Coordinates of C-alpha atoms and ligand atoms in Angstrom, one line a residue:
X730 CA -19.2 -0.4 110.6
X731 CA -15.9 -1.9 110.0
X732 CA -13.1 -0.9 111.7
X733 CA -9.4 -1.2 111.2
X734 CA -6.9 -3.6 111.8
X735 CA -4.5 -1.0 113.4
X736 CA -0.6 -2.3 113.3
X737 CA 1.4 0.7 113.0
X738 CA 1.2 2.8 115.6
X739 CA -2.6 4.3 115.4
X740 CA -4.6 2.7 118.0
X741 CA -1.4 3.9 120.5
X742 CA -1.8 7.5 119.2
X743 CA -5.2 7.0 119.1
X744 CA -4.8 6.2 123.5
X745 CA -7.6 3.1 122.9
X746 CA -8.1 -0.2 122.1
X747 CA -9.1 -0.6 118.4
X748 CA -11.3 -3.4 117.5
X749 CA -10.2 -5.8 114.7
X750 CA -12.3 -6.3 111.8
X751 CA -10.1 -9.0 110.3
X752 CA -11.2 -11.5 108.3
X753 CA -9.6 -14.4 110.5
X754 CA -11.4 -15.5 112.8
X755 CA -8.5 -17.7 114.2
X756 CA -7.0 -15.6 117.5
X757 CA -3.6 -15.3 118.6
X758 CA -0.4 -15.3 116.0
X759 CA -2.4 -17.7 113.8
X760 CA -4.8 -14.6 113.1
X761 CA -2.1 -13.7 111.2
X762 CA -2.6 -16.1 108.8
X763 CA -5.1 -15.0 106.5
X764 CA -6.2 -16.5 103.0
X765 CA -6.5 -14.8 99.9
X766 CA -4.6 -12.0 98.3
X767 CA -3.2 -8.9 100.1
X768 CA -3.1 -5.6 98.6
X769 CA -0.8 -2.5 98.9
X770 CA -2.1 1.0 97.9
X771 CA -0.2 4.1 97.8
X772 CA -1.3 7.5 99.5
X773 CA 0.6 10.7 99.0
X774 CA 0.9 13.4 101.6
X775 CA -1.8 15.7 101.8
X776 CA -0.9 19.1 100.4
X777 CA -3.4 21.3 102.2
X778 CA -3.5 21.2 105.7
X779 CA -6.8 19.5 106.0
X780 CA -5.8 15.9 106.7
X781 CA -7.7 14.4 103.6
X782 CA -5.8 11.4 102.3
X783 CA -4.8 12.1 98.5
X784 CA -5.1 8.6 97.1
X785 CA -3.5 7.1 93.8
X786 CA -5.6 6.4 91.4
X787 CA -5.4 2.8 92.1
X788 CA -6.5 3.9 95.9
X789 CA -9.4 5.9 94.6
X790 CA -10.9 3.1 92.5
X791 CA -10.7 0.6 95.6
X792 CA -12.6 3.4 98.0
X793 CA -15.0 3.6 95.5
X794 CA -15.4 -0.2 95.3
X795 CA -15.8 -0.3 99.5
X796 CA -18.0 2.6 99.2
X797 CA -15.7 5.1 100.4
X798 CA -14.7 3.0 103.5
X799 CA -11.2 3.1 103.1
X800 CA -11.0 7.2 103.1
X801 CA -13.5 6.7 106.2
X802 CA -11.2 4.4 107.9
X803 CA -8.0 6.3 107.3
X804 CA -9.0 9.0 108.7
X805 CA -10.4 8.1 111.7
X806 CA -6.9 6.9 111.9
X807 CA -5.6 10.0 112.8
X808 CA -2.7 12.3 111.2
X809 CA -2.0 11.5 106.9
X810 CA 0.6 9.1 106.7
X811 CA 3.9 9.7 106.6
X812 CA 6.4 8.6 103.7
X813 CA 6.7 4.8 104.2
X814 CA 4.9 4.8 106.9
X815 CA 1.5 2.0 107.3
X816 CA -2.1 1.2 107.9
X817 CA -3.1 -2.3 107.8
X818 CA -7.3 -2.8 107.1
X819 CA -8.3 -6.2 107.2
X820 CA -11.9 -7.2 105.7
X821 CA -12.4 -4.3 103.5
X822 CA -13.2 -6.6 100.8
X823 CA -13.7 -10.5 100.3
X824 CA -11.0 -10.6 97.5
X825 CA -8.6 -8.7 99.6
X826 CA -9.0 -9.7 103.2
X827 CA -5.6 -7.3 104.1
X828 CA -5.0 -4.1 102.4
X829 CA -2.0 -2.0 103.8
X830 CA -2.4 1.4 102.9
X831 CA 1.4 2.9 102.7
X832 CA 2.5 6.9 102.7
X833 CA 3.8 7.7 98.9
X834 CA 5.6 11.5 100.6
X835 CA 4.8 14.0 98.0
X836 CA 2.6 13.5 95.5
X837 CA 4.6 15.7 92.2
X838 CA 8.0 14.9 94.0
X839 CA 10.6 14.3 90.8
X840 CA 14.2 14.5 89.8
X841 CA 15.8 16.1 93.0
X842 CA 18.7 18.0 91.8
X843 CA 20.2 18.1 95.1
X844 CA 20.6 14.5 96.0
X845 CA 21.0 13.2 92.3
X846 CA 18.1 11.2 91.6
X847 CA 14.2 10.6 91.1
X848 CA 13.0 11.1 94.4
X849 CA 9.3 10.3 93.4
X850 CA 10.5 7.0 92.1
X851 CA 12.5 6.1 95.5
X852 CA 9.6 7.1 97.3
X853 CA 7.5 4.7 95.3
X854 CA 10.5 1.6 95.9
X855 CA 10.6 2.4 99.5
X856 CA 7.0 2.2 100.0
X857 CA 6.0 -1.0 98.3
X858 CA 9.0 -2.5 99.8
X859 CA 7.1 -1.4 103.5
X860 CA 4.0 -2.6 102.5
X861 CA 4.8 -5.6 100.7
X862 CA 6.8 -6.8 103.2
X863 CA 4.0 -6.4 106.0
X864 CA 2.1 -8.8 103.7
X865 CA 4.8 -11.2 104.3
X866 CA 4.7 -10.7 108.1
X867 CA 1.1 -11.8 108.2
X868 CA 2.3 -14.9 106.0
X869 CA -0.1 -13.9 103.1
X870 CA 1.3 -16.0 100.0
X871 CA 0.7 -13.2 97.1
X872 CA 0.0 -9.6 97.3
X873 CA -1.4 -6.9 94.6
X874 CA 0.7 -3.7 94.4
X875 CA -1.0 -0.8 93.3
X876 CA 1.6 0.4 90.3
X877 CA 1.5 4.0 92.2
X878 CA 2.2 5.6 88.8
X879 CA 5.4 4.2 88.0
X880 CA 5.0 0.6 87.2
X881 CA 8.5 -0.1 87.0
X882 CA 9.6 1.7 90.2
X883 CA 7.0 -0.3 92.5
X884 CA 7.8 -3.8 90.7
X885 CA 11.5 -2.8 92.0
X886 CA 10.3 -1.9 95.4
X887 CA 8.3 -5.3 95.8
X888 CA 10.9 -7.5 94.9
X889 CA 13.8 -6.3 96.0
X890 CA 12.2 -5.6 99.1
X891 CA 10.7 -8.9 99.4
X892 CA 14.1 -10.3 98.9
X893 CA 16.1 -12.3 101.8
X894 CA 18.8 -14.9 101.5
X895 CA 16.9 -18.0 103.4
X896 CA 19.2 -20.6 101.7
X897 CA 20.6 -22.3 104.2
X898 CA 18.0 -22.3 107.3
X899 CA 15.6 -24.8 108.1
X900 CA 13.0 -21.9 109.2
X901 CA 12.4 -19.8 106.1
X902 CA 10.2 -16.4 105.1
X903 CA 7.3 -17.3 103.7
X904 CA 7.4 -16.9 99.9
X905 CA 5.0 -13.7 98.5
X906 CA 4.7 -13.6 95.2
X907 CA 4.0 -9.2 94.2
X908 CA 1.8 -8.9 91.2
X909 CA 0.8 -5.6 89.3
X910 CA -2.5 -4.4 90.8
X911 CA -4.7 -3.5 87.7
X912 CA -3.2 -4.2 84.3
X913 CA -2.5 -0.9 82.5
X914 CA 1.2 -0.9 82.7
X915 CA 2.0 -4.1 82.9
X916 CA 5.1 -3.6 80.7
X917 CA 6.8 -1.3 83.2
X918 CA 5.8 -3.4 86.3
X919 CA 7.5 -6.7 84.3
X920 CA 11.0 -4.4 82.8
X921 CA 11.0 -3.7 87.1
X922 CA 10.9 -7.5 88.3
X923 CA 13.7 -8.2 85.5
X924 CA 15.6 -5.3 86.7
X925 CA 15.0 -6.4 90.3
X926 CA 16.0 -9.6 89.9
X927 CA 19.1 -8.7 88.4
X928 CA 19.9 -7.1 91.7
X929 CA 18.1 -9.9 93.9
X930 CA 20.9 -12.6 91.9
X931 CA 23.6 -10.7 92.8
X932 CA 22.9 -10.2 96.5
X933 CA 22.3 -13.9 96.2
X934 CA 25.9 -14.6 95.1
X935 CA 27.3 -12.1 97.3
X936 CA 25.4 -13.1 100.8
X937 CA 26.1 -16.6 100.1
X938 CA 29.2 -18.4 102.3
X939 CA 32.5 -18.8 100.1
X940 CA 32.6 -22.4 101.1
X941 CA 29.2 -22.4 98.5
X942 CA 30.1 -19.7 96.3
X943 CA 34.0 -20.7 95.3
X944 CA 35.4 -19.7 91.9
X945 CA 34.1 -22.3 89.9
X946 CA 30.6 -22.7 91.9
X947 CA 30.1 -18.7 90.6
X948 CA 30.9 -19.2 87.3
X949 CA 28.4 -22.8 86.9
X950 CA 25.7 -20.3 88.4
X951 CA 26.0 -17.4 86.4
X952 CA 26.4 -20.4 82.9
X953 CA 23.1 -21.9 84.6
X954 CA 21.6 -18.3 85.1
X955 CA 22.4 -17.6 80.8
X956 CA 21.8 -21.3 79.0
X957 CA 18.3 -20.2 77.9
X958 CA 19.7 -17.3 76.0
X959 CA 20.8 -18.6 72.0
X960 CA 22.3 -15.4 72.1
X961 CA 25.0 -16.0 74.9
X962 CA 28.1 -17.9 75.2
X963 CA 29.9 -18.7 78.4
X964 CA 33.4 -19.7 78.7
X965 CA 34.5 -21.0 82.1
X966 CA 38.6 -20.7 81.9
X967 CA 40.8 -23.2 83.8
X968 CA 43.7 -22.4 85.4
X969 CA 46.0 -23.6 82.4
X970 CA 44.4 -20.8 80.2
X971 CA 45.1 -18.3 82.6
X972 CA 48.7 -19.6 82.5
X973 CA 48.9 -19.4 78.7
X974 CA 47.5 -15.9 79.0
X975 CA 50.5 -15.1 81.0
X976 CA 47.9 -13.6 83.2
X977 CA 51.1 -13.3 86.3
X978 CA 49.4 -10.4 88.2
X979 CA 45.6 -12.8 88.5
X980 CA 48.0 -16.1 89.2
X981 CA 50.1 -14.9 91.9
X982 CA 46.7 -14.4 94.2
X983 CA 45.0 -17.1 93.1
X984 CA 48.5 -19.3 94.3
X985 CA 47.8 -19.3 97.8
X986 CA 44.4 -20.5 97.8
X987 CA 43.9 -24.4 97.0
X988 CA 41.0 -23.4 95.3
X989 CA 41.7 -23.2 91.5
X990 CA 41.3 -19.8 90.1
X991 CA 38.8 -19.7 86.8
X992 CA 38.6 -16.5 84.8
X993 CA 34.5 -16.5 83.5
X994 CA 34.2 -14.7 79.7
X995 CA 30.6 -14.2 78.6
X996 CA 29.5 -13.3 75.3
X997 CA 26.1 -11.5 74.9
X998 CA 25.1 -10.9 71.4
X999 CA 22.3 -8.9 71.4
X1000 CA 23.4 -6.3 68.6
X1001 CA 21.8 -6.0 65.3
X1002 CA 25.5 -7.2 64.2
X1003 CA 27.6 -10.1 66.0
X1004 CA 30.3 -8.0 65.3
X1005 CA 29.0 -4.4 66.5
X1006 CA 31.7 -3.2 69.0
X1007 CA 30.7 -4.5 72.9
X1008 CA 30.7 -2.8 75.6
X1009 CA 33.0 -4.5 77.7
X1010 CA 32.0 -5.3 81.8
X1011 CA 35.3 -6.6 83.8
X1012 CA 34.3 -7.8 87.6
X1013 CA 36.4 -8.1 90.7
X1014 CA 35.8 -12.0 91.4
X1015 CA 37.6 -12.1 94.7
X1016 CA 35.3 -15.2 96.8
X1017 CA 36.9 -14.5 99.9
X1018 CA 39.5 -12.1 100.9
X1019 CA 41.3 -13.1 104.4
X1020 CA 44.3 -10.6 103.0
X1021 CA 46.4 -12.5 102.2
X1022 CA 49.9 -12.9 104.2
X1023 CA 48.7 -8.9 104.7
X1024 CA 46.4 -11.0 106.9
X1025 CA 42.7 -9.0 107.8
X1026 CA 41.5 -8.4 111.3
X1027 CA 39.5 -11.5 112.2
X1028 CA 36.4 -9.5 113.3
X1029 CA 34.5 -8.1 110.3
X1030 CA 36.4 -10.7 107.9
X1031 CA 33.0 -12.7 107.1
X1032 CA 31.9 -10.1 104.8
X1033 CA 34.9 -10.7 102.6
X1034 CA 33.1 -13.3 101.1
X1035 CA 31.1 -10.5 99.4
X1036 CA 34.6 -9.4 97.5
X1037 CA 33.3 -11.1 94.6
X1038 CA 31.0 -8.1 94.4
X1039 CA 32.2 -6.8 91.3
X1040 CA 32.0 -9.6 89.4
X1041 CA 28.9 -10.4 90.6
X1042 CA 26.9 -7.1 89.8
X1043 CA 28.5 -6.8 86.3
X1044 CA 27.0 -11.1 85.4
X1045 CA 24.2 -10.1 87.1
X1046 CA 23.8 -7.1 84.7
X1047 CA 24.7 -9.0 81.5
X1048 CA 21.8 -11.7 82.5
X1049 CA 19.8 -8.8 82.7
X1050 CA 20.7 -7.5 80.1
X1051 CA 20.1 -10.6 78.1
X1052 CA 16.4 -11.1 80.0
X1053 CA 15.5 -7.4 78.8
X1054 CA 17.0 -8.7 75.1
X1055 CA 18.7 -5.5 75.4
X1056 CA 20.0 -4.4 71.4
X1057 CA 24.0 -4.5 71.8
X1058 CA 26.3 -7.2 72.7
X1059 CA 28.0 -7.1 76.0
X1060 CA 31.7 -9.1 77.1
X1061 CA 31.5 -9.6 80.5
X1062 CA 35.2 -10.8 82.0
X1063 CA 35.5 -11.9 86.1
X1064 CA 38.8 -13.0 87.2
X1065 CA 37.6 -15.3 90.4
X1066 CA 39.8 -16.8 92.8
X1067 CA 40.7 -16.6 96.4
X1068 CA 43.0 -14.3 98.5
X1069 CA 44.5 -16.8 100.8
X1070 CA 47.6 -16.9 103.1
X1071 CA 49.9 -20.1 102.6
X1072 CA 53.4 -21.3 101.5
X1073 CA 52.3 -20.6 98.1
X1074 CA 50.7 -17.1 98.8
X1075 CA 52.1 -13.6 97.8
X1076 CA 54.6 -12.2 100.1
X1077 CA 55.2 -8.9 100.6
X1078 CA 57.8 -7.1 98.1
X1079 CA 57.1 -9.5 95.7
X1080 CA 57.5 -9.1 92.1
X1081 CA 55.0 -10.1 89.3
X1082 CA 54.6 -9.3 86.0
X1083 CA 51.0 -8.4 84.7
X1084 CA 49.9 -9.5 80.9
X1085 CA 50.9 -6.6 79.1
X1086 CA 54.8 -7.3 80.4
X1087 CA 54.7 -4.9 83.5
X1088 CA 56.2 -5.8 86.7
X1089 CA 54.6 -5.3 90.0
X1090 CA 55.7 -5.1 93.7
X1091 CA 53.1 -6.6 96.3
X1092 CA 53.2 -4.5 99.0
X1093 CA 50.4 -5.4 101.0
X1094 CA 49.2 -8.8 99.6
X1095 CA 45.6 -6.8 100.7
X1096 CA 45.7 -5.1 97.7
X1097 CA 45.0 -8.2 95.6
X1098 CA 41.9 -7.0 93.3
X1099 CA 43.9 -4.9 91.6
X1100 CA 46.2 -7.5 90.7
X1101 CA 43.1 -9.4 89.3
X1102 CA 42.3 -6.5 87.3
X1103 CA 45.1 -5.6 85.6
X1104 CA 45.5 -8.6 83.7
X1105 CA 41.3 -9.0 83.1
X1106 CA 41.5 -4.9 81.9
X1107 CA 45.2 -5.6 79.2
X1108 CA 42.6 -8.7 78.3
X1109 CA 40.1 -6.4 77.7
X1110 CA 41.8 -4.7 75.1
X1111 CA 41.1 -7.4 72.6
X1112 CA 38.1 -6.9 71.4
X1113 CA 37.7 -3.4 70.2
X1114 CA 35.1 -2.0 73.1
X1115 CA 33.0 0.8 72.6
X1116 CA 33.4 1.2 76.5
X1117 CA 35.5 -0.6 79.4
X1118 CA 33.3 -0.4 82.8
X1119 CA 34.7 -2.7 85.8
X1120 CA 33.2 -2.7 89.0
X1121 CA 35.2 -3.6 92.3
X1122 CA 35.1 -4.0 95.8
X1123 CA 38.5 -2.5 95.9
X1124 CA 38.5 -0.2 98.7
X1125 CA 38.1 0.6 102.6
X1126 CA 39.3 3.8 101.6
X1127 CA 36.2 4.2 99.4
X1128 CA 34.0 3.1 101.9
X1129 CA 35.9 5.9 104.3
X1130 CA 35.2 8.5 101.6
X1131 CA 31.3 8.4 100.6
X1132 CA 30.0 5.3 102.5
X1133 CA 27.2 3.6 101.2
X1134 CA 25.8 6.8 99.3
X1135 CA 27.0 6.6 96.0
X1136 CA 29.6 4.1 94.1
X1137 CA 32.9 6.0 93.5
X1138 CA 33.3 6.6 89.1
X1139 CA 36.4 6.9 88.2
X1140 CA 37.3 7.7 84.6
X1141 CA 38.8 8.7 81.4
X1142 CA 35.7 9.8 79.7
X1143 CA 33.3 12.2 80.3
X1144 CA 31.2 10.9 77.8
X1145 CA 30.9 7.4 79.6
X1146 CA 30.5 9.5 82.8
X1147 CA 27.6 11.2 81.5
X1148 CA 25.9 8.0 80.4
X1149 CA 26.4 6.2 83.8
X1150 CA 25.4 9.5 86.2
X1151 CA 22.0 9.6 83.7
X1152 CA 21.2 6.3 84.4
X1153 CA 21.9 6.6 88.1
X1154 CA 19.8 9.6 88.5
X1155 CA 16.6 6.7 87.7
X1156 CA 17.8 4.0 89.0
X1157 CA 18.2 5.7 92.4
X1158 CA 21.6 3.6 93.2
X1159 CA 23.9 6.7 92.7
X1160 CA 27.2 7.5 91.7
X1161 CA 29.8 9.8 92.4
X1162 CA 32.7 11.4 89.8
X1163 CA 36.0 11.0 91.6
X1164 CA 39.5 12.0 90.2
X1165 CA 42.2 10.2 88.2
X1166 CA 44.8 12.7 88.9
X1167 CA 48.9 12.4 87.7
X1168 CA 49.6 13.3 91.3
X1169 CA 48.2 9.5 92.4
X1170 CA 50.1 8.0 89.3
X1171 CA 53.5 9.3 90.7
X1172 CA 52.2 7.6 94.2
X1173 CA 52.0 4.3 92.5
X1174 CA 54.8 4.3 89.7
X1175 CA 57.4 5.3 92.4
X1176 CA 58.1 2.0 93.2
X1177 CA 61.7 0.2 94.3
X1178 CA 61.4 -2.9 92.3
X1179 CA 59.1 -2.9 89.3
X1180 CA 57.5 -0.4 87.2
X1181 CA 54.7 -0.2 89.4
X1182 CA 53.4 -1.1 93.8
X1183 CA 50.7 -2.1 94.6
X1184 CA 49.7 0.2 96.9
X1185 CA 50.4 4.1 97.3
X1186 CA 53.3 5.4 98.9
X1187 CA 51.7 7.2 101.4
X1188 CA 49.9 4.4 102.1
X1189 CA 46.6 5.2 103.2
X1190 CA 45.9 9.1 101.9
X1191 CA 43.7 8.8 99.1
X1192 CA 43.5 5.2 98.9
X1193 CA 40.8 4.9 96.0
X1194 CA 42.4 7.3 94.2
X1195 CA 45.7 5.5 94.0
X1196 CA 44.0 2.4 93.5
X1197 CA 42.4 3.6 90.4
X1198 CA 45.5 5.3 89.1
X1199 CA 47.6 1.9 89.5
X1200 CA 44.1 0.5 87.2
X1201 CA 45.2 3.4 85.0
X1202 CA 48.3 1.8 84.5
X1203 CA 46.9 -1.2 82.5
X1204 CA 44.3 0.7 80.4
X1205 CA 45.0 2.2 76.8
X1206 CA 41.1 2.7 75.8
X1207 CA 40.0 6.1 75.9
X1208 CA 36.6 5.5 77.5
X1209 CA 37.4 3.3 80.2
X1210 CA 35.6 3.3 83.8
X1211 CA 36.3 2.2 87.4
X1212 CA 33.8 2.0 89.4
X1213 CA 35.3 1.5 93.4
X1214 CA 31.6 -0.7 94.8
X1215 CA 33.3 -0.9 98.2
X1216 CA 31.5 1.7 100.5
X1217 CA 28.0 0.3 98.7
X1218 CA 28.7 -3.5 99.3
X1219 CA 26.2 -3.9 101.9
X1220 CA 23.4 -2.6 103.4
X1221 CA 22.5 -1.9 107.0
X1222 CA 19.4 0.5 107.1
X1223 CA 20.6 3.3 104.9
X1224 CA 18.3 1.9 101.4
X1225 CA 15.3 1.4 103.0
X1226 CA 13.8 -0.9 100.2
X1227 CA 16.8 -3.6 100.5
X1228 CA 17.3 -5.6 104.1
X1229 CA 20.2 -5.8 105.7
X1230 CA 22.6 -8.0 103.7
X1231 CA 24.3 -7.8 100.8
X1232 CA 23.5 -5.0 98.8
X1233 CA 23.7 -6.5 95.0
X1234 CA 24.9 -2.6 94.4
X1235 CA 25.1 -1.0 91.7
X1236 CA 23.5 -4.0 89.0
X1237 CA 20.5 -2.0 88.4
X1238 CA 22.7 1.4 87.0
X1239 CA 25.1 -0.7 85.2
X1240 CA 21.6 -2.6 83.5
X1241 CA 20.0 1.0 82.9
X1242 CA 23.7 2.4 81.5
X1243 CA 23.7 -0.7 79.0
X1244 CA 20.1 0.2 77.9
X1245 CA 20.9 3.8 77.4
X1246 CA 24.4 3.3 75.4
X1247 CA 22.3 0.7 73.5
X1248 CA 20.2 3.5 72.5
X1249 CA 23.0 5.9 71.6
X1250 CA 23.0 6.9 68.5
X1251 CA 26.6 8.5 68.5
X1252 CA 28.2 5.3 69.0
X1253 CA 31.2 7.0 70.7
X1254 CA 33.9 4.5 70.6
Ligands
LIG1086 N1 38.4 -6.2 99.5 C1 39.2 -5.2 100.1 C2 38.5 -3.8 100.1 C3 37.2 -3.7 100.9 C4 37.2 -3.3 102.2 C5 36.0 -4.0 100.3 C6 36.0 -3.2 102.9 C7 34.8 -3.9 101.0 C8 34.8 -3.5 102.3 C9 40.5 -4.9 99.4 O1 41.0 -6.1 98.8 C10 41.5 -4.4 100.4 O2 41.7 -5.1 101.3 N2 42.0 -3.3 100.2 C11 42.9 -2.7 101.1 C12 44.0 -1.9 100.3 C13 45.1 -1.5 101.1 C14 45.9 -2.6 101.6 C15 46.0 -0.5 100.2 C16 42.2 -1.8 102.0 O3 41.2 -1.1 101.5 O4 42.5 -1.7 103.2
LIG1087 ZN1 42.2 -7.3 100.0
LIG1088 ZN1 39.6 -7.5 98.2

């Protein structure tokens, strides 16, 4: 009889040696280089007490096909697996020489209203991610993933947890390619790769070095990303349109860098009518943020290359967005430059004066992304949005608040509120309502010089909150959102389904948002 390939823990608990029925004959790490196709099944956790392995349906139909081997085998394991937790079998079957059998948690587990989203669907992500990625560890080139009921959510789970930035090393993961296990809902698993890869390109831009991903490197990569669509224009903006736009706020960062500033504008026309009101995405394009003459601590400072987060989750939505062919149109507006220090950079107590004529006192040239967005959001205003959503890495003080949990929402409009917590609640990467209050306003209009500072008077107490009230300040649309993607920039351990990098957060919600309001039949505007 065959026995199992035992790589998680088992043949420990089990207190013996477990021989190897592994296709490879080869010994030694080479055994781990099997041919042909892996394959990763779900199993939920038993609900009686008597250990027997509740399989998917996927599961089942394997079993049946190795004459009930693989039920045999998992139990002589031991204990039912626990949520994301492994079996590897090797030569089960000749078409799958490795089949890792992964632990789904429960099997009716839904929408928990406690922690604000579809736990059954997370468990199904975290899982694949587990399993497909121990596919990859034995160097298999292409693995079958058993849909595990949700189609969508186990496409997600493979790729996004397949996903690593290799770019620049010699010595790279070897590539798996995930396909859908069975073909009934093949739909669902392909709307999860699109949705996944959305994510997967912004991590990319994010991870990457700024010295690679500079203002105008972003912008050629996102046109690159959109020239199949018919449907989508891209404008890259020099720095002499910025100028005419009288865009001061934007300029007086991008000054102190000697890389010129570019402001990206995409057009996505999706909508039954070209002229159908957008919905309007504005990103933080910050490529690196050394602080300015407010100058950062040196240790940590790498990750400010990932300050083009904003702008990187809402083009990575749009191309999404355009992938899915996704029935509205969409702006998408990133202001991308550099925070540098220099004779040419911000000094503190500065004055500038933002595109709709108000004047602002840099404080702390730290606080440069909303200087950015102030101009991108009075921009914003020109063409009649249905909604105003930007996204930035704005804050530590958001990070301080609800770490890498939830992104912070901040907004006018309970309406656009409702529509981003909805899609959140499926996509898993959650958000969290957070206040707009009069009492930051007063924080941030009490200001010396100009009509506004850029950063609160009491410095740091309720930094996101001030933050978004000085965004406040440049916004006259009445459904208008911030979302503050600071806390969820990166990722250590915390989403099990992503590695550690670069988290790409939240481009799958703002994707889902954009499909939901494109289903809206209120057309709130
Ligand atoms: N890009 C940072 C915020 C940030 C910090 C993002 C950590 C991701 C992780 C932003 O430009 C910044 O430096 N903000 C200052 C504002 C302060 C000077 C009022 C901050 O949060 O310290
Ligand atoms: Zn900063
Ligand atoms: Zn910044």
């Amino acid at each position: 009889m065959l026995l199992p390939c035992v790589r998680s823990g088992a043949a420990r608990r089990l207190g013996r040696a477990v021989p190897r029925a592994c296709s490879c004959s080869a010994q030694g790490p080479s055994a781990r280089r099997c041919s042909g196709k892996g394959l990763v099944l779900g199993v939920y956790s038993s609900e009686k007490d008597d250990g027997v392995a509740q399989f998917t349906s996927a599961g089942d139909a394997f079993d049946r096909l190795v004459s009930g081997k693989l039920r045999a085998l998992l139990s002589l394991c031991g204990p039912p697996l626990k949520k994301g937790k492994t079996r590897i079998f090797h030569g089960l079957h000749q078409d799958f020489p490795s089949v890792v059998v992964v632990g789904l948690g429960k099997k009716n587990a839904g929408i928990n209203e406690q922690e604000n989203w579809n736990e059954g669907k997370e468990n199904i992500r975290t899982a694949v991610a587990v399993g497909c990625r121990q596919i990859q560890d034995l160097e298999i080139p292409c693995v079958e993933v058993d849909p595990c009921g949700d189609a969508q959510a186990a496409a997600e789970g493979a790729v996004l947890g397949l996903h690593e930035y290799n770019e620049l090393k010699q010595k790279k993961k070897p590539v798996v390619s995930p396909q859908l296990h069975g073909s009934a809902e093949n739909q669902a698993w392909q709307k999860g790769v699109i949705y996944a890869e959305g994510q997967n390109l912004a991590r990319y831009l994010m991870e990457a070095p700024a010295n690679y991903i500079t203002p105008i490197k972003f912008a050629e990569h996102i046109e690159q990303k959109l020239r199949t669509f018919s449907n989508v224009k891209v404008h890259i903006r020099p720095e002499s349109w910025i100028t005419t736009q009288e865009m001061g706020a934007f300029l007086s960062v991008a000054k102190g860098s000697a890389e010129p500033p570019i402001f990206l504008e995409i057009h996505y026309l999706g909508g039954a009518n070209t002229n159908d009101s957008p919905l309007v995405f504005v990103g933080k394009g910050v490529t690196f943020d050394s602080g300015g003459i407010s100058l950062k601590p040196s240790s940590g400072m790498d990750a400010m290359r990932a300050d083009m987060g904003g702008a990187a989750t809402v083009c990575s939505a749009i191309v999404t967005a355009a992938a899915l062919n996704l029935p509205l149109n969409i702006i998408g507006l990133a202001p991308l430059c550099e925070n540098m220090p220099s004779g040419k950079a911000n000094k503190p107590g500065d004055v500038v004066r933002a595109k709709n004529g108000k004047t602002i006192q840099v404080d702390n040239t730290d606080a440069e992304g909303r200087l950015l967005l102030a101009d991108a959001l009075c921009y914003a205003h020109n063409f009649n949005a249905r909604a105003i959503v930007n996204a930035a890495t704005l804050t530590g003080a958001m990070d301080v608040a609800l770490g890498s949990a939830a992104t912070g929402v901040f907004t006018n409009s309970s309406w656009l509120w409702t529509h981003l917590y909805e899609a959140s609640i499926l996509t898993g990467d959650r958000v969290w309502r957070m206040p707009l209050f009069e009492h930051y306003t007063k924080q941030v209009t009490d200001c010396p010089l100009a009509d506004v500072s850029n950063i609160g008077k009491y410095s740091r107490a309720g930094g996101a909150c001030t933050a978004a009230a000085f965004l406040k300040e440049f916004v006259t649309a009445s459904h208008w959102a911030h979302l503050d993607i600071a806390g969820v920039m990166s990722n250590k351990d915390e989403v099990p389904y992503l590695r550690k990098g670069m988290a790409g957060r939240p481009t799958r919600t703002l994707v889902e948002f954009a499909a939901r309001l494109s289903q809206d039949s209120h057309n709130a505007k």
